[in-house]
Amino acid sequence: MSRFDLSGKSALVTGGAQGLGEGFAFALAEAGADVVISDIQDDLGKQTANRLAKVGQRTGFVHHDVTVEDDWRNAVATTIDLLGGFDVLVNNAGIEITGLLTAFDPDDWRRMFDINVVGMGLGVKHAFAAMSPSGPAGSGGVVINVSSVAATIAHPALAGYSASKSAVDRLTRVAARESGIFGYGVRVNCIYPGLVPTEMGTRLAGDIVTVGLAETVELAVRGVVEQTPSGRLGEVADMASAVVFLASDAAQFINGAGIPVDGGMGM
Ligand SMILES: NC(=O)c1ccc[n+]([C@@H]2O[C@H](COP(=O)([O-])OP(=O)(O)OC[C@H]3O[C@@H](n4cnc5c(N)ncnc54)[C@H](O)[C@@H]3O)[C@@H](O)[C@H]2O)c1
């Protein structure tokens, strides 16, 4: 059996309707896990879950705004109900709003922090409650928070997003400490993806042009590639491989860590 085999594991992926979250859901299922995806996009989320079902694992979709605590209660209960357990949370849902500091918009920053930081904090809280020995799932587990290369570099026009993803980094470390101290049996790690041309990544490249940091989208992308020793943008599969690894027993002694998956851009 592969050390990356996730047979018998039950996972919840937030923001799983599209993009990286969709890729994480498929990769986890292909490694043998049963996977519920959650999102605010109900129609797309259901379509993605229907396609995911063809992998052959148990799956489902639940409406879930990660900023709403009742939605977390419902998403976790639905996961346990549909899959019979809850072992892996991929705290993936996030947004990015580009802007130079001279155009600082408090509402944009509050929205990013609400989803990227409060949303992930609620995820940790409800994963601990469900996975710890006294919880309804009760057999420990793994939380994987999706941070960003933006937490490890100083890219102009990304101050708010970088700040929110840096908060995810520290949230991850503190969560791992608390899990250890209180015996929840949950490993907590994060990944720092590099730029991936999902809907978010593609829009970001355009926004870099809009704020005057590159003349064309092609030049904006080339700028990222030139800063990346691996010489290309990231792909969804690159990020998904790291998530499967962290979810698996191959990573059983990796805890409170952040893994760059950025081709070296953030070193
Ligand atoms: N694409 C990149 O280049 C890149 C790089 C580094 C980190 N990330 C991070 O990866 C994660 C996924 O990004 P992506 O590129 O797939 O973005 P995306 O915009 O393609 O997908 C994000 C998903 O999150 C969902 N979502 C948004 N707000 C939500 C909320 N309040 N509650 C629940 N779901 C919500 C959206 O509906 C969407 O399905 C994000 O946390 C992002 O910050 C992305």
Short mmCIF file of C-alpha atoms and ligand atoms in Angstrom, two decimals:
data_model
loop_
_atom_site.label_atom_id
_atom_site.label_comp_id
_atom_site.label_asym_id
_atom_site.label_seq_id
_atom_site.Cartn_x
_atom_site.Cartn_y
_atom_site.Cartn_z
CA MET A 1 0.00 0.00 0.00
CA SER A 2 1.29 3.50 -0.84
CA ARG A 3 2.24 5.68 2.13
CA PHE A 4 0.13 8.34 0.40
CA ASP A 5 -2.94 6.10 0.42
CA LEU A 6 -5.91 7.91 1.99
CA SER A 7 -8.39 5.02 1.95
CA GLY A 8 -10.81 5.25 4.86
CA LYS A 9 -10.17 8.98 5.40
CA SER A 10 -12.98 11.55 5.28
CA ALA A 11 -12.16 15.06 4.07
CA LEU A 12 -13.83 18.45 3.78
CA VAL A 13 -12.46 20.96 1.25
CA THR A 14 -13.71 24.54 1.55
CA GLY A 15 -13.99 26.65 -1.59
CA GLY A 16 -14.03 23.36 -3.48
CA ALA A 17 -16.30 24.34 -6.38
CA GLN A 18 -13.44 25.48 -8.62
CA GLY A 19 -9.74 26.25 -8.85
CA LEU A 20 -7.29 24.84 -6.33
CA GLY A 21 -10.06 23.55 -4.05
CA GLU A 22 -11.54 21.51 -6.88
CA GLY A 23 -8.06 20.12 -7.60
CA PHE A 24 -7.53 19.24 -3.92
CA ALA A 25 -10.87 17.43 -3.79
CA PHE A 26 -10.07 15.32 -6.87
CA ALA A 27 -6.52 14.53 -5.71
CA LEU A 28 -7.72 13.46 -2.25
CA ALA A 29 -10.43 11.27 -3.80
CA GLU A 30 -7.97 9.75 -6.27
CA ALA A 31 -5.75 8.88 -3.27
CA GLY A 32 -8.73 7.03 -1.75
CA ALA A 33 -10.38 9.58 0.55
CA ASP A 34 -14.09 10.30 0.71
CA VAL A 35 -14.51 14.05 0.13
CA VAL A 36 -17.21 16.65 0.77
CA ILE A 37 -16.73 19.97 -0.96
CA SER A 38 -18.19 23.18 0.35
CA ASP A 39 -18.56 26.60 -1.24
CA ILE A 40 -20.81 29.65 -1.58
CA GLN A 41 -21.32 28.78 -5.27
CA ASP A 42 -24.07 26.19 -4.95
CA ASP A 43 -24.72 25.31 -8.60
CA LEU A 44 -21.05 25.03 -9.52
CA GLY A 45 -20.28 23.20 -6.26
CA LYS A 46 -22.97 20.59 -6.97
CA GLN A 47 -21.66 20.13 -10.54
CA THR A 48 -18.12 19.66 -9.22
CA ALA A 49 -19.33 17.16 -6.61
CA ASN A 50 -21.21 15.24 -9.33
CA ARG A 51 -18.02 14.98 -11.38
CA LEU A 52 -16.08 14.05 -8.24
CA ALA A 53 -18.49 11.16 -7.61
CA LYS A 54 -17.18 9.50 -10.79
CA VAL A 55 -13.82 8.95 -9.05
CA GLY A 56 -15.69 6.32 -7.05
CA GLN A 57 -15.39 7.62 -3.50
CA ARG A 58 -18.24 8.90 -1.36
CA THR A 59 -18.75 12.62 -1.88
CA GLY A 60 -21.22 15.47 -1.54
CA PHE A 61 -21.64 19.23 -1.59
CA VAL A 62 -22.69 21.54 1.22
CA HIS A 63 -23.40 25.27 1.03
CA HIS A 64 -20.85 26.95 3.27
CA ASP A 65 -19.79 30.56 3.70
CA VAL A 66 -16.59 30.19 5.75
CA THR A 67 -17.23 33.51 7.52
CA VAL A 68 -20.49 32.19 9.04
CA GLU A 69 -20.08 30.00 12.12
CA ASP A 70 -23.43 28.25 11.71
CA ASP A 71 -22.33 27.24 8.21
CA TRP A 72 -19.22 25.63 9.75
CA ARG A 73 -21.38 23.66 12.19
CA ASN A 74 -23.53 22.48 9.30
CA ALA A 75 -20.60 21.68 6.99
CA VAL A 76 -18.84 19.56 9.62
CA ALA A 77 -22.07 17.78 10.62
CA THR A 78 -22.85 17.12 6.94
CA THR A 79 -19.36 15.74 6.34
CA ILE A 80 -19.67 13.33 9.28
CA ASP A 81 -23.20 12.40 8.23
CA LEU A 82 -22.33 11.73 4.57
CA LEU A 83 -18.90 10.16 5.05
CA GLY A 84 -19.09 8.62 8.53
CA GLY A 85 -16.11 10.58 9.86
CA PHE A 86 -13.98 13.70 9.54
CA ASP A 87 -10.20 13.30 9.36
CA VAL A 88 -8.94 15.99 6.96
CA LEU A 89 -9.88 19.66 6.63
CA VAL A 90 -8.45 21.61 3.70
CA ASN A 91 -9.01 25.22 4.72
CA ASN A 92 -8.82 26.51 1.15
CA ALA A 93 -11.53 29.15 0.56
CA GLY A 94 -9.96 32.56 0.10
CA ILE A 95 -10.09 35.76 -1.89
CA GLU A 96 -7.53 38.24 -3.20
CA ILE A 97 -8.17 41.95 -3.78
CA THR A 98 -5.25 43.75 -5.41
CA GLY A 99 -4.43 47.34 -4.47
CA LEU A 100 -1.57 49.75 -3.91
CA LEU A 101 -1.35 51.16 -0.39
CA THR A 102 -2.18 54.65 -1.69
CA ALA A 103 -5.55 53.16 -2.65
CA PHE A 104 -6.01 51.37 0.71
CA ASP A 105 -9.69 50.44 1.01
CA PRO A 106 -10.69 49.33 4.53
CA ASP A 107 -13.71 47.43 3.20
CA ASP A 108 -11.50 45.38 0.86
CA TRP A 109 -9.11 44.58 3.69
CA ARG A 110 -11.95 43.65 6.06
CA ARG A 111 -13.45 41.33 3.43
CA MET A 112 -10.09 39.63 2.82
CA PHE A 113 -9.43 39.23 6.54
CA ASP A 114 -12.96 37.98 7.17
CA ILE A 115 -12.65 35.17 4.61
CA ASN A 116 -8.90 34.44 4.65
CA VAL A 117 -8.28 34.74 8.41
CA VAL A 118 -11.56 34.55 10.35
CA GLY A 119 -12.84 31.86 7.96
CA MET A 120 -9.74 29.71 8.45
CA GLY A 121 -9.73 30.33 12.21
CA LEU A 122 -13.31 29.07 12.41
CA GLY A 123 -12.24 26.07 10.38
CA VAL A 124 -9.51 25.20 12.87
CA LYS A 125 -11.96 25.65 15.77
CA HIS A 126 -14.57 23.33 14.27
CA ALA A 127 -12.03 20.77 13.08
CA PHE A 128 -10.58 20.57 16.60
CA ALA A 129 -14.05 20.26 18.12
CA ALA A 130 -15.02 17.42 15.77
CA MET A 131 -11.73 15.52 15.48
CA SER A 132 -10.50 15.63 19.09
CA PRO A 133 -11.12 12.54 21.28
CA SER A 134 -14.30 14.00 22.78
CA GLY A 135 -15.68 15.12 19.38
CA PRO A 136 -18.23 13.45 17.10
CA ALA A 137 -15.53 12.24 14.68
CA GLY A 138 -13.14 11.59 17.55
CA SER A 139 -10.03 10.07 16.01
CA GLY A 140 -7.75 13.06 15.43
CA GLY A 141 -6.81 14.25 12.00
CA VAL A 142 -5.13 16.81 9.81
CA VAL A 143 -5.80 20.46 8.99
CA ILE A 144 -4.13 21.96 5.93
CA ASN A 145 -4.39 25.74 5.65
CA VAL A 146 -3.84 27.34 2.25
CA SER A 147 -1.58 30.36 2.71
CA SER A 148 0.32 31.86 -0.25
CA VAL A 149 3.77 32.73 -1.55
CA ALA A 150 2.50 36.26 -0.86
CA ALA A 151 3.12 35.53 2.84
CA THR A 152 6.82 34.95 2.10
CA ILE A 153 7.68 37.78 -0.32
CA ALA A 154 6.99 41.52 -0.55
CA HIS A 155 5.04 41.85 -3.78
CA PRO A 156 3.71 45.38 -4.43
CA ALA A 157 -0.08 45.80 -4.57
CA LEU A 158 -0.60 42.73 -2.38
CA ALA A 159 -0.21 44.26 1.09
CA GLY A 160 -3.66 43.33 2.35
CA TYR A 161 -3.63 39.87 0.81
CA SER A 162 -0.06 39.24 2.03
CA ALA A 163 -1.00 40.36 5.53
CA SER A 164 -3.98 38.00 5.58
CA LYS A 165 -1.91 35.07 4.32
CA SER A 166 0.86 35.86 6.85
CA ALA A 167 -1.84 35.61 9.51
CA VAL A 168 -2.69 32.14 8.16
CA ASP A 169 0.96 31.18 8.64
CA ARG A 170 0.93 32.16 12.35
CA LEU A 171 -2.57 30.73 12.87
CA THR A 172 -1.16 27.42 11.65
CA ARG A 173 1.74 27.40 14.15
CA VAL A 174 -0.41 28.37 17.14
CA ALA A 175 -3.04 25.82 16.18
CA ALA A 176 -0.44 23.04 16.07
CA ARG A 177 0.84 24.08 19.52
CA GLU A 178 -2.66 24.14 21.05
CA SER A 179 -3.52 20.79 19.50
CA GLY A 180 -0.42 19.28 21.06
CA ILE A 181 -0.90 20.87 24.47
CA PHE A 182 -4.55 19.85 24.77
CA GLY A 183 -4.22 16.45 23.09
CA TYR A 184 -6.58 17.00 20.16
CA GLY A 185 -4.54 14.65 17.98
CA VAL A 186 -4.74 17.01 15.01
CA ARG A 187 -1.72 17.97 12.90
CA VAL A 188 -1.93 21.50 11.48
CA ASN A 189 0.20 22.62 8.54
CA CYS A 190 -0.02 25.14 5.73
CA ILE A 191 1.16 25.43 2.16
CA TYR A 192 2.33 28.56 0.35
CA PRO A 193 1.27 28.14 -3.29
CA GLY A 194 2.96 30.16 -5.99
CA LEU A 195 0.93 31.81 -8.73
CA VAL A 196 -1.45 29.34 -10.41
CA PRO A 197 -3.61 30.50 -13.33
CA THR A 198 -6.97 29.71 -11.71
CA GLU A 199 -9.71 32.34 -11.89
CA MET A 200 -7.99 34.15 -8.99
CA GLY A 201 -4.48 33.86 -10.39
CA THR A 202 -5.50 34.99 -13.87
CA ARG A 203 -7.38 38.00 -12.53
CA LEU A 204 -4.41 38.91 -10.33
CA ALA A 205 -2.12 39.06 -13.37
CA GLY A 206 -4.59 41.48 -14.99
CA ASP A 207 -4.81 43.57 -11.83
CA ILE A 208 -1.02 43.96 -11.79
CA VAL A 209 -1.36 45.67 -15.18
CA THR A 210 -4.30 47.79 -13.97
CA VAL A 211 -2.31 49.21 -11.03
CA GLY A 212 0.59 50.06 -13.34
CA LEU A 213 3.16 47.46 -12.29
CA ALA A 214 3.39 45.80 -15.73
CA GLU A 215 2.53 46.90 -19.25
CA THR A 216 0.76 43.71 -20.28
CA VAL A 217 -0.53 40.51 -18.66
CA GLU A 218 2.16 38.59 -20.55
CA LEU A 219 4.87 40.78 -18.99
CA ALA A 220 3.28 40.43 -15.54
CA VAL A 221 3.36 36.63 -15.87
CA ARG A 222 6.90 36.71 -17.26
CA GLY A 223 7.96 38.72 -14.21
CA VAL A 224 6.69 35.96 -11.92
CA VAL A 225 8.31 33.22 -13.99
CA GLU A 226 11.64 35.09 -13.98
CA GLN A 227 11.56 35.15 -10.16
CA THR A 228 10.87 31.39 -10.07
CA PRO A 229 13.90 29.05 -10.21
CA SER A 230 11.71 26.27 -11.63
CA GLY A 231 11.00 28.58 -14.56
CA ARG A 232 7.23 28.28 -14.83
CA LEU A 233 3.94 29.09 -13.13
CA GLY A 234 2.45 26.64 -10.67
CA GLU A 235 -0.19 24.12 -11.69
CA VAL A 236 -3.16 22.90 -9.68
CA ALA A 237 -1.58 19.42 -9.62
CA ASP A 238 1.58 20.81 -7.98
CA MET A 239 -0.48 22.16 -5.07
CA ALA A 240 -2.69 19.08 -4.88
CA SER A 241 0.31 16.75 -4.53
CA ALA A 242 1.47 18.70 -1.48
CA VAL A 243 -2.00 18.52 0.08
CA VAL A 244 -2.23 14.76 -0.45
CA PHE A 245 1.23 14.35 1.09
CA LEU A 246 0.36 16.45 4.15
CA ALA A 247 -2.93 14.58 4.58
CA SER A 248 -1.20 11.21 4.45
CA ASP A 249 0.66 9.12 7.01
CA ALA A 250 3.85 9.88 5.05
CA ALA A 251 3.66 13.30 6.77
CA GLN A 252 2.73 11.96 10.20
CA PHE A 253 5.63 13.78 11.94
CA ILE A 254 5.17 17.04 10.03
CA ASN A 255 3.29 19.45 12.27
CA GLY A 256 3.11 23.23 12.59
CA ALA A 257 4.98 23.55 9.29
CA GLY A 258 4.58 25.67 6.19
CA ILE A 259 5.57 24.11 2.88
CA PRO A 260 6.37 26.41 -0.06
CA VAL A 261 4.96 25.01 -3.31
CA ASP A 262 6.17 27.85 -5.47
CA GLY A 263 9.03 26.59 -7.63
CA GLY A 264 11.41 28.51 -5.37
CA MET A 265 9.87 31.97 -5.88
CA GLY A 266 9.62 32.70 -2.16
CA MET A 267 13.00 31.45 -0.97
N1 LIG B 1 -4.37 30.86 -7.59
C1 LIG B 1 -3.27 31.29 -7.02
O1 LIG B 1 -2.34 31.79 -7.69
C2 LIG B 1 -3.07 31.18 -5.54
C3 LIG B 1 -1.79 31.36 -5.03
C4 LIG B 1 -1.59 31.26 -3.65
C5 LIG B 1 -2.64 30.97 -2.80
N2 LIG B 1 -3.90 30.81 -3.33
C6 LIG B 1 -4.97 30.50 -2.41
O2 LIG B 1 -5.58 29.29 -2.79
C7 LIG B 1 -6.96 29.30 -2.38
C8 LIG B 1 -7.81 28.96 -3.59
O3 LIG B 1 -7.56 29.92 -4.60
P1 LIG B 1 -8.04 29.72 -6.12
O4 LIG B 1 -6.94 30.21 -6.99
O5 LIG B 1 -8.59 28.37 -6.32
O6 LIG B 1 -9.22 30.81 -6.17
P2 LIG B 1 -10.62 30.80 -6.94
O7 LIG B 1 -11.10 32.20 -6.87
O8 LIG B 1 -10.48 30.16 -8.27
O9 LIG B 1 -11.53 29.86 -6.03
C9 LIG B 1 -11.86 30.22 -4.72
C10 LIG B 1 -13.10 29.48 -4.28
O10 LIG B 1 -13.42 29.93 -2.96
C11 LIG B 1 -14.81 30.19 -2.90
N3 LIG B 1 -15.12 31.18 -1.88
C12 LIG B 1 -14.90 32.53 -1.92
N4 LIG B 1 -15.37 33.10 -0.81
C13 LIG B 1 -15.89 32.11 -0.03
C14 LIG B 1 -16.52 32.08 1.24
N5 LIG B 1 -16.76 33.20 1.93
N6 LIG B 1 -16.90 30.87 1.74
C15 LIG B 1 -16.69 29.73 1.01
N7 LIG B 1 -16.12 29.71 -0.19
C16 LIG B 1 -15.72 30.89 -0.71
C17 LIG B 1 -15.16 30.68 -4.30
O11 LIG B 1 -16.56 30.57 -4.56
C18 LIG B 1 -14.31 29.76 -5.18
O12 LIG B 1 -14.97 28.57 -5.49
C19 LIG B 1 -7.22 30.67 -1.80
O13 LIG B 1 -7.11 30.62 -0.39
C20 LIG B 1 -6.10 31.50 -2.39
O14 LIG B 1 -5.82 32.64 -1.61
C21 LIG B 1 -4.13 30.89 -4.68
#
